[in-house]
């Protein structure tokens, strides 16, 4: 059975495992689509795509107005293995990264458990406010089980570890769903304390936010329908409509070297998969760690070529929150410790190993002084 990605309304809050309220935008979309739902279902048989994608595309269209719907039957042991076509250690530096002026962007402040102004504020509030994704399978998504719907994924487990360390309760979290393009503004405007959302550390972003040490290694790669003439991040992209999320590293890569492709920008990376299924784009560029989960959801698409960057995910925070950065780095030290029995490895085996096999350890931390 194929797993159906549902599109979550953005900007909502979840306190612990409670559902977020429906936004005015969501209500308007639901009202606008309710009358057309039956017509869309009738049109499903007339759509053509890859491997029965038409039915999924119609389902996405008719459910786009619903707030925070779960991924159907997305249990921890579902999904198909998606093998990485090449080791990311061999991936070249991204062409757009060559202009970076900082050195060792993955180097972060040394760990500490000393409370500062930011930690004191979080403790006084009694909640950690975390910006997350709620529609990235295996990373941050709504998991539908027999017990009900709850946030799940590799990133969600890390948020819980941070909350447990600071507040003594892994459920003392307010989850806020934010699109890719709003990750930095959400931190700068104080809407969230941390962003744990497959966010790549790079020099450009370090101008606006602070990062923890790296907690996962990924690389940019192309996702395309099976049978597509696209062979990777290469001249086969010419005249092809290539989708990416605004504010993502994929956007920067294509601005530097587009190979003659036609860019299609969306607010949320999962929207690219919906557009691909509807035949509105020819391919997607995104982190292969995210794309592996999408390929597990939809067996008609696959990763092609090799990763063409080597990137590292970090927990993002406000630039002035140095005490929080040091505290998160201490949490990550403990999270990595223990080898095969570490919390990091247990989270990897639970969430990511089925779709992104072959990872043997987290990236080693780098530190700087000052």
PDB file of N, CA, C and O in Angstrom, residues 80-137:
ATOM      1  N   UNK A  80       9.974   1.662   1.912  1.00  0.00           N
ATOM      2  CA  UNK A  80      10.862   0.791   1.172  1.00  0.00           C
ATOM      3  C   UNK A  80      12.295   1.289   1.297  1.00  0.00           C
ATOM      4  O   UNK A  80      12.528   2.484   1.284  1.00  0.00           O
ATOM      5  N   UNK A  81      13.269   0.385   1.367  1.00  0.00           N
ATOM      6  CA  UNK A  81      14.659   0.841   1.403  1.00  0.00           C
ATOM      7  C   UNK A  81      15.014   1.584   0.130  1.00  0.00           C
ATOM      8  O   UNK A  81      14.648   1.169  -0.962  1.00  0.00           O
ATOM      9  N   UNK A  82      15.702   2.697   0.277  1.00  0.00           N
ATOM     10  CA  UNK A  82      16.181   3.461  -0.871  1.00  0.00           C
ATOM     11  C   UNK A  82      17.679   3.609  -0.713  1.00  0.00           C
ATOM     12  O   UNK A  82      18.143   4.306   0.178  1.00  0.00           O
ATOM     13  N   UNK A  83      18.446   2.928  -1.529  1.00  0.00           N
ATOM     14  CA  UNK A  83      19.896   2.926  -1.370  1.00  0.00           C
ATOM     15  C   UNK A  83      20.510   4.181  -1.988  1.00  0.00           C
ATOM     16  O   UNK A  83      20.147   4.593  -3.082  1.00  0.00           O
ATOM     17  N   UNK A  84      21.437   4.748  -1.278  1.00  0.00           N
ATOM     18  CA  UNK A  84      22.132   5.916  -1.810  1.00  0.00           C
ATOM     19  C   UNK A  84      23.038   5.470  -2.953  1.00  0.00           C
ATOM     20  O   UNK A  84      23.809   4.531  -2.813  1.00  0.00           O
ATOM     21  N   UNK A  85      23.000   6.142  -4.090  1.00  0.00           N
ATOM     22  CA  UNK A  85      23.769   5.688  -5.236  1.00  0.00           C
ATOM     23  C   UNK A  85      25.258   5.930  -5.102  1.00  0.00           C
ATOM     24  O   UNK A  85      26.029   5.381  -5.853  1.00  0.00           O
ATOM     25  N   UNK A  86      25.662   6.757  -4.174  1.00  0.00           N
ATOM     26  CA  UNK A  86      27.092   7.025  -3.995  1.00  0.00           C
ATOM     27  C   UNK A  86      27.314   7.520  -2.591  1.00  0.00           C
ATOM     28  O   UNK A  86      26.434   8.073  -1.966  1.00  0.00           O
ATOM     29  N   UNK A  87      28.511   7.305  -2.093  1.00  0.00           N
ATOM     30  CA  UNK A  87      28.819   7.799  -0.761  1.00  0.00           C
ATOM     31  C   UNK A  87      28.895   9.311  -0.766  1.00  0.00           C
ATOM     32  O   UNK A  87      29.469   9.908  -1.671  1.00  0.00           O
ATOM     33  N   UNK A  88      28.329   9.912   0.238  1.00  0.00           N
ATOM     34  CA  UNK A  88      28.342  11.371   0.294  1.00  0.00           C
ATOM     35  C   UNK A  88      29.733  11.905   0.609  1.00  0.00           C
ATOM     36  O   UNK A  88      30.038  13.054   0.369  1.00  0.00           O
ATOM     37  N   UNK A  89      30.586  11.046   1.150  1.00  0.00           N
ATOM     38  CA  UNK A  89      31.942  11.501   1.436  1.00  0.00           C
ATOM     39  C   UNK A  89      32.677  11.871   0.159  1.00  0.00           C
ATOM     40  O   UNK A  89      33.611  12.662   0.164  1.00  0.00           O
ATOM     41  N   UNK A  90      32.239  11.284  -0.967  1.00  0.00           N
ATOM     42  CA  UNK A  90      32.884  11.569  -2.244  1.00  0.00           C
ATOM     43  C   UNK A  90      32.238  12.723  -2.981  1.00  0.00           C
ATOM     44  O   UNK A  90      32.690  13.109  -4.048  1.00  0.00           O
ATOM     45  N   UNK A  91      31.181  13.275  -2.441  1.00  0.00           N
ATOM     46  CA  UNK A  91      30.471  14.355  -3.113  1.00  0.00           C
ATOM     47  C   UNK A  91      31.336  15.601  -3.163  1.00  0.00           C
ATOM     48  O   UNK A  91      31.996  15.957  -2.186  1.00  0.00           O
ATOM     49  N   UNK A  92      31.362  16.295  -4.299  1.00  0.00           N
ATOM     50  CA  UNK A  92      32.166  17.509  -4.400  1.00  0.00           C
ATOM     51  C   UNK A  92      31.540  18.654  -3.639  1.00  0.00           C
ATOM     52  O   UNK A  92      30.373  18.616  -3.264  1.00  0.00           O
ATOM     53  N   UNK A  93      32.321  19.681  -3.404  1.00  0.00           N
ATOM     54  CA  UNK A  93      31.779  20.885  -2.777  1.00  0.00           C
ATOM     55  C   UNK A  93      30.740  21.499  -3.697  1.00  0.00           C
ATOM     56  O   UNK A  93      30.875  21.476  -4.918  1.00  0.00           O
ATOM     57  N   UNK A  94      29.677  22.003  -3.112  1.00  0.00           N
ATOM     58  CA  UNK A  94      28.643  22.642  -3.912  1.00  0.00           C
ATOM     59  C   UNK A  94      29.215  23.874  -4.605  1.00  0.00           C
ATOM     60  O   UNK A  94      29.961  24.636  -4.003  1.00  0.00           O
ATOM     61  N   UNK A  95      28.877  24.103  -5.886  1.00  0.00           N
ATOM     62  CA  UNK A  95      29.440  25.252  -6.596  1.00  0.00           C
ATOM     63  C   UNK A  95      29.110  26.570  -5.935  1.00  0.00           C
ATOM     64  O   UNK A  95      29.910  27.487  -5.920  1.00  0.00           O
ATOM     65  N   UNK A  96      27.894  26.670  -5.347  1.00  0.00           N
ATOM     66  CA  UNK A  96      27.489  27.907  -4.712  1.00  0.00           C
ATOM     67  C   UNK A  96      28.153  28.074  -3.355  1.00  0.00           C
ATOM     68  O   UNK A  96      28.153  29.154  -2.797  1.00  0.00           O
ATOM     69  N   UNK A  97      28.725  26.976  -2.801  1.00  0.00           N
ATOM     70  CA  UNK A  97      29.383  27.069  -1.493  1.00  0.00           C
ATOM     71  C   UNK A  97      30.790  27.625  -1.615  1.00  0.00           C
ATOM     72  O   UNK A  97      31.399  28.019  -0.627  1.00  0.00           O
ATOM     73  N   UNK A  98      31.328  27.645  -2.842  1.00  0.00           N
ATOM     74  CA  UNK A  98      32.700  28.118  -3.014  1.00  0.00           C
ATOM     75  C   UNK A  98      32.834  29.592  -2.681  1.00  0.00           C
ATOM     76  O   UNK A  98      33.920  30.078  -2.384  1.00  0.00           O
ATOM     77  N   UNK A  99      31.715  30.328  -2.718  1.00  0.00           N
ATOM     78  CA  UNK A  99      31.757  31.751  -2.402  1.00  0.00           C
ATOM     79  C   UNK A  99      31.666  32.010  -0.903  1.00  0.00           C
ATOM     80  O   UNK A  99      31.759  33.145  -0.463  1.00  0.00           O
ATOM     81  N   UNK A 100      31.468  30.954  -0.094  1.00  0.00           N
ATOM     82  CA  UNK A 100      31.380  31.142   1.351  1.00  0.00           C
ATOM     83  C   UNK A 100      32.672  31.733   1.881  1.00  0.00           C
ATOM     84  O   UNK A 100      33.773  31.384   1.455  1.00  0.00           O
ATOM     85  N   UNK A 101      32.531  32.637   2.814  1.00  0.00           N
ATOM     86  CA  UNK A 101      33.700  33.334   3.354  1.00  0.00           C
ATOM     87  C   UNK A 101      34.074  32.841   4.744  1.00  0.00           C
ATOM     88  O   UNK A 101      35.159  33.141   5.225  1.00  0.00           O
ATOM     89  N   UNK A 102      33.183  32.097   5.405  1.00  0.00           N
ATOM     90  CA  UNK A 102      33.511  31.616   6.748  1.00  0.00           C
ATOM     91  C   UNK A 102      34.269  30.289   6.656  1.00  0.00           C
ATOM     92  O   UNK A 102      34.197  29.586   5.657  1.00  0.00           O
ATOM     93  N   UNK A 103      34.987  29.977   7.702  1.00  0.00           N
ATOM     94  CA  UNK A 103      35.721  28.725   7.765  1.00  0.00           C
ATOM     95  C   UNK A 103      35.033  27.790   8.751  1.00  0.00           C
ATOM     96  O   UNK A 103      34.555  28.215   9.795  1.00  0.00           O
ATOM     97  N   UNK A 104      34.991  26.516   8.405  1.00  0.00           N
ATOM     98  CA  UNK A 104      34.389  25.502   9.267  1.00  0.00           C
ATOM     99  C   UNK A 104      33.005  25.923   9.765  1.00  0.00           C
ATOM    100  O   UNK A 104      32.791  26.099  10.972  1.00  0.00           O
ATOM    101  N   UNK A 105      32.038  26.094   8.879  1.00  0.00           N
ATOM    102  CA  UNK A 105      30.708  26.520   9.327  1.00  0.00           C
ATOM    103  C   UNK A 105      30.070  25.548  10.316  1.00  0.00           C
ATOM    104  O   UNK A 105      29.216  25.953  11.106  1.00  0.00           O
ATOM    105  N   UNK A 106      30.488  24.263  10.279  1.00  0.00           N
ATOM    106  CA  UNK A 106      29.913  23.296  11.208  1.00  0.00           C
ATOM    107  C   UNK A 106      30.468  23.422  12.626  1.00  0.00           C
ATOM    108  O   UNK A 106      29.967  22.758  13.546  1.00  0.00           O
ATOM    109  N   UNK A 107      31.510  24.237  12.802  1.00  0.00           N
ATOM    110  CA  UNK A 107      32.080  24.418  14.139  1.00  0.00           C
ATOM    111  C   UNK A 107      31.161  25.304  14.971  1.00  0.00           C
ATOM    112  O   UNK A 107      30.796  26.403  14.560  1.00  0.00           O
ATOM    113  N   UNK A 108      30.783  24.823  16.152  1.00  0.00           N
ATOM    114  CA  UNK A 108      29.840  25.541  17.013  1.00  0.00           C
ATOM    115  C   UNK A 108      30.470  25.782  18.388  1.00  0.00           C
ATOM    116  O   UNK A 108      31.579  25.329  18.674  1.00  0.00           O
ATOM    117  N   UNK A 109      29.737  26.502  19.235  1.00  0.00           N
ATOM    118  CA  UNK A 109      30.225  26.817  20.572  1.00  0.00           C
ATOM    119  C   UNK A 109      30.366  25.546  21.403  1.00  0.00           C
ATOM    120  O   UNK A 109      29.596  24.598  21.255  1.00  0.00           O
ATOM    121  N   UNK A 110      31.315  25.551  22.304  1.00  0.00           N
ATOM    122  CA  UNK A 110      31.567  24.360  23.121  1.00  0.00           C
ATOM    123  C   UNK A 110      30.408  24.111  24.079  1.00  0.00           C
ATOM    124  O   UNK A 110      29.756  25.041  24.540  1.00  0.00           O
ATOM    125  N   UNK A 111      30.146  22.836  24.373  1.00  0.00           N
ATOM    126  CA  UNK A 111      28.996  22.485  25.217  1.00  0.00           C
ATOM    127  C   UNK A 111      29.105  23.053  26.630  1.00  0.00           C
ATOM    128  O   UNK A 111      30.200  23.188  27.181  1.00  0.00           O
ATOM    129  N   UNK A 112      27.960  23.382  27.210  1.00  0.00           N
ATOM    130  CA  UNK A 112      27.902  23.860  28.586  1.00  0.00           C
ATOM    131  C   UNK A 112      26.489  23.657  29.105  1.00  0.00           C
ATOM    132  O   UNK A 112      25.527  23.692  28.341  1.00  0.00           O
ATOM    133  N   UNK A 113      26.376  23.438  30.427  1.00  0.00           N
ATOM    134  CA  UNK A 113      25.048  23.342  31.032  1.00  0.00           C
ATOM    135  C   UNK A 113      24.753  24.541  31.922  1.00  0.00           C
ATOM    136  O   UNK A 113      23.819  24.525  32.724  1.00  0.00           O
ATOM    137  N   UNK A 114      25.527  25.607  31.746  1.00  0.00           N
ATOM    138  CA  UNK A 114      25.312  26.834  32.512  1.00  0.00           C
ATOM    139  C   UNK A 114      24.104  27.574  31.949  1.00  0.00           C
ATOM    140  O   UNK A 114      24.018  27.834  30.750  1.00  0.00           O
ATOM    141  N   UNK A 115      23.167  27.911  32.818  1.00  0.00           N
ATOM    142  CA  UNK A 115      21.978  28.631  32.373  1.00  0.00           C
ATOM    143  C   UNK A 115      22.295  30.096  32.092  1.00  0.00           C
ATOM    144  O   UNK A 115      23.040  30.732  32.838  1.00  0.00           O
ATOM    145  N   UNK A 116      21.727  30.596  31.004  1.00  0.00           N
ATOM    146  CA  UNK A 116      21.822  32.007  30.678  1.00  0.00           C
ATOM    147  C   UNK A 116      20.438  32.584  30.528  1.00  0.00           C
ATOM    148  O   UNK A 116      19.435  31.977  30.925  1.00  0.00           O
ATOM    149  N   UNK A 117      20.352  33.750  29.899  1.00  0.00           N
ATOM    150  CA  UNK A 117      19.075  34.453  29.783  1.00  0.00           C
ATOM    151  C   UNK A 117      18.053  33.648  28.972  1.00  0.00           C
ATOM    152  O   UNK A 117      16.866  33.595  29.320  1.00  0.00           O
ATOM    153  N   UNK A 118      18.497  33.013  27.900  1.00  0.00           N
ATOM    154  CA  UNK A 118      17.555  32.272  27.057  1.00  0.00           C
ATOM    155  C   UNK A 118      17.034  31.030  27.768  1.00  0.00           C
ATOM    156  O   UNK A 118      15.828  30.749  27.753  1.00  0.00           O
ATOM    157  N   UNK A 119      17.930  30.291  28.409  1.00  0.00           N
ATOM    158  CA  UNK A 119      17.515  29.102  29.148  1.00  0.00           C
ATOM    159  C   UNK A 119      16.566  29.491  30.274  1.00  0.00           C
ATOM    160  O   UNK A 119      15.543  28.819  30.515  1.00  0.00           O
ATOM    161  N   UNK A 120      16.875  30.594  30.966  1.00  0.00           N
ATOM    162  CA  UNK A 120      16.010  31.051  32.060  1.00  0.00           C
ATOM    163  C   UNK A 120      14.613  31.387  31.546  1.00  0.00           C
ATOM    164  O   UNK A 120      13.603  31.076  32.199  1.00  0.00           O
ATOM    165  N   UNK A 121      14.547  32.004  30.371  1.00  0.00           N
ATOM    166  CA  UNK A 121      13.241  32.356  29.800  1.00  0.00           C
ATOM    167  C   UNK A 121      12.443  31.103  29.456  1.00  0.00           C
ATOM    168  O   UNK A 121      11.227  31.022  29.708  1.00  0.00           O
ATOM    169  N   UNK A 122      13.108  30.112  28.880  1.00  0.00           N
ATOM    170  CA  UNK A 122      12.430  28.870  28.517  1.00  0.00           C
ATOM    171  C   UNK A 122      11.918  28.153  29.770  1.00  0.00           C
ATOM    172  O   UNK A 122      10.784  27.659  29.812  1.00  0.00           O
ATOM    173  N   UNK A 123      12.729  28.131  30.823  1.00  0.00           N
ATOM    174  CA  UNK A 123      12.303  27.486  32.065  1.00  0.00           C
ATOM    175  C   UNK A 123      11.126  28.230  32.696  1.00  0.00           C
ATOM    176  O   UNK A 123      10.197  27.605  33.233  1.00  0.00           O
ATOM    177  N   UNK A 124      11.170  29.559  32.631  1.00  0.00           N
ATOM    178  CA  UNK A 124      10.062  30.343  33.197  1.00  0.00           C
ATOM    179  C   UNK A 124       8.768  30.082  32.430  1.00  0.00           C
ATOM    180  O   UNK A 124       7.678  30.020  33.020  1.00  0.00           O
ATOM    181  N   UNK A 125       8.876  29.906  31.112  1.00  0.00           N
ATOM    182  CA  UNK A 125       7.694  29.624  30.297  1.00  0.00           C
ATOM    183  C   UNK A 125       7.201  28.200  30.499  1.00  0.00           C
ATOM    184  O   UNK A 125       6.020  27.904  30.290  1.00  0.00           O
ATOM    185  N   UNK A 126       8.098  27.303  30.875  1.00  0.00           N
ATOM    186  CA  UNK A 126       7.725  25.916  31.089  1.00  0.00           C
ATOM    187  C   UNK A 126       7.553  25.116  29.826  1.00  0.00           C
ATOM    188  O   UNK A 126       7.134  23.957  29.863  1.00  0.00           O
ATOM    189  N   UNK A 127       7.879  25.712  28.680  1.00  0.00           N
ATOM    190  CA  UNK A 127       7.750  25.046  27.382  1.00  0.00           C
ATOM    191  C   UNK A 127       8.917  25.444  26.476  1.00  0.00           C
ATOM    192  O   UNK A 127       9.369  26.587  26.497  1.00  0.00           O
ATOM    193  N   UNK A 128       9.360  24.484  25.685  1.00  0.00           N
ATOM    194  CA  UNK A 128      10.309  24.744  24.609  1.00  0.00           C
ATOM    195  C   UNK A 128       9.506  24.899  23.333  1.00  0.00           C
ATOM    196  O   UNK A 128       8.715  24.025  22.981  1.00  0.00           O
ATOM    197  N   UNK A 129       9.688  26.019  22.632  1.00  0.00           N
ATOM    198  CA  UNK A 129       8.950  26.252  21.386  1.00  0.00           C
ATOM    199  C   UNK A 129       9.845  25.834  20.215  1.00  0.00           C
ATOM    200  O   UNK A 129      10.902  26.428  19.991  1.00  0.00           O
ATOM    201  N   UNK A 130       9.409  24.806  19.494  1.00  0.00           N
ATOM    202  CA  UNK A 130      10.243  24.215  18.449  1.00  0.00           C
ATOM    203  C   UNK A 130       9.587  24.351  17.089  1.00  0.00           C
ATOM    204  O   UNK A 130       8.431  23.965  16.899  1.00  0.00           O
ATOM    205  N   UNK A 131      10.321  24.888  16.135  1.00  0.00           N
ATOM    206  CA  UNK A 131       9.883  24.925  14.746  1.00  0.00           C
ATOM    207  C   UNK A 131      10.248  23.617  14.073  1.00  0.00           C
ATOM    208  O   UNK A 131      11.430  23.229  14.054  1.00  0.00           O
ATOM    209  N   UNK A 132       9.260  22.926  13.538  1.00  0.00           N
ATOM    210  CA  UNK A 132       9.466  21.607  12.946  1.00  0.00           C
ATOM    211  C   UNK A 132       8.686  21.485  11.642  1.00  0.00           C
ATOM    212  O   UNK A 132       7.899  22.355  11.278  1.00  0.00           O
ATOM    213  N   UNK A 133       8.919  20.375  10.972  1.00  0.00           N
ATOM    214  CA  UNK A 133       8.107  20.008   9.823  1.00  0.00           C
ATOM    215  C   UNK A 133       7.090  18.981  10.293  1.00  0.00           C
ATOM    216  O   UNK A 133       7.333  18.247  11.245  1.00  0.00           O
ATOM    217  N   UNK A 134       5.950  18.935   9.636  1.00  0.00           N
ATOM    218  CA  UNK A 134       4.941  17.940   9.968  1.00  0.00           C
ATOM    219  C   UNK A 134       4.522  17.134   8.748  1.00  0.00           C
ATOM    220  O   UNK A 134       3.496  16.448   8.781  1.00  0.00           O
ATOM    221  N   UNK A 135       5.312  17.228   7.680  1.00  0.00           N
ATOM    222  CA  UNK A 135       4.967  16.469   6.477  1.00  0.00           C
ATOM    223  C   UNK A 135       6.177  15.864   5.780  1.00  0.00           C
ATOM    224  O   UNK A 135       6.107  15.528   4.602  1.00  0.00           O
ATOM    225  N   UNK A 136       7.292  15.715   6.508  1.00  0.00           N
ATOM    226  CA  UNK A 136       8.479  15.058   5.950  1.00  0.00           C
ATOM    227  C   UNK A 136       8.595  13.664   6.556  1.00  0.00           C
ATOM    228  O   UNK A 136       8.988  13.506   7.721  1.00  0.00           O
ATOM    229  N   UNK A 137       8.236  12.668   5.760  1.00  0.00           N
ATOM    230  CA  UNK A 137       8.205  11.287   6.222  1.00  0.00           C
ATOM    231  C   UNK A 137       9.554  10.894   6.802  1.00  0.00           C
ATOM    232  O   UNK A 137      10.598  11.123   6.208  1.00  0.00           O
TER     233      UNK A 137
END
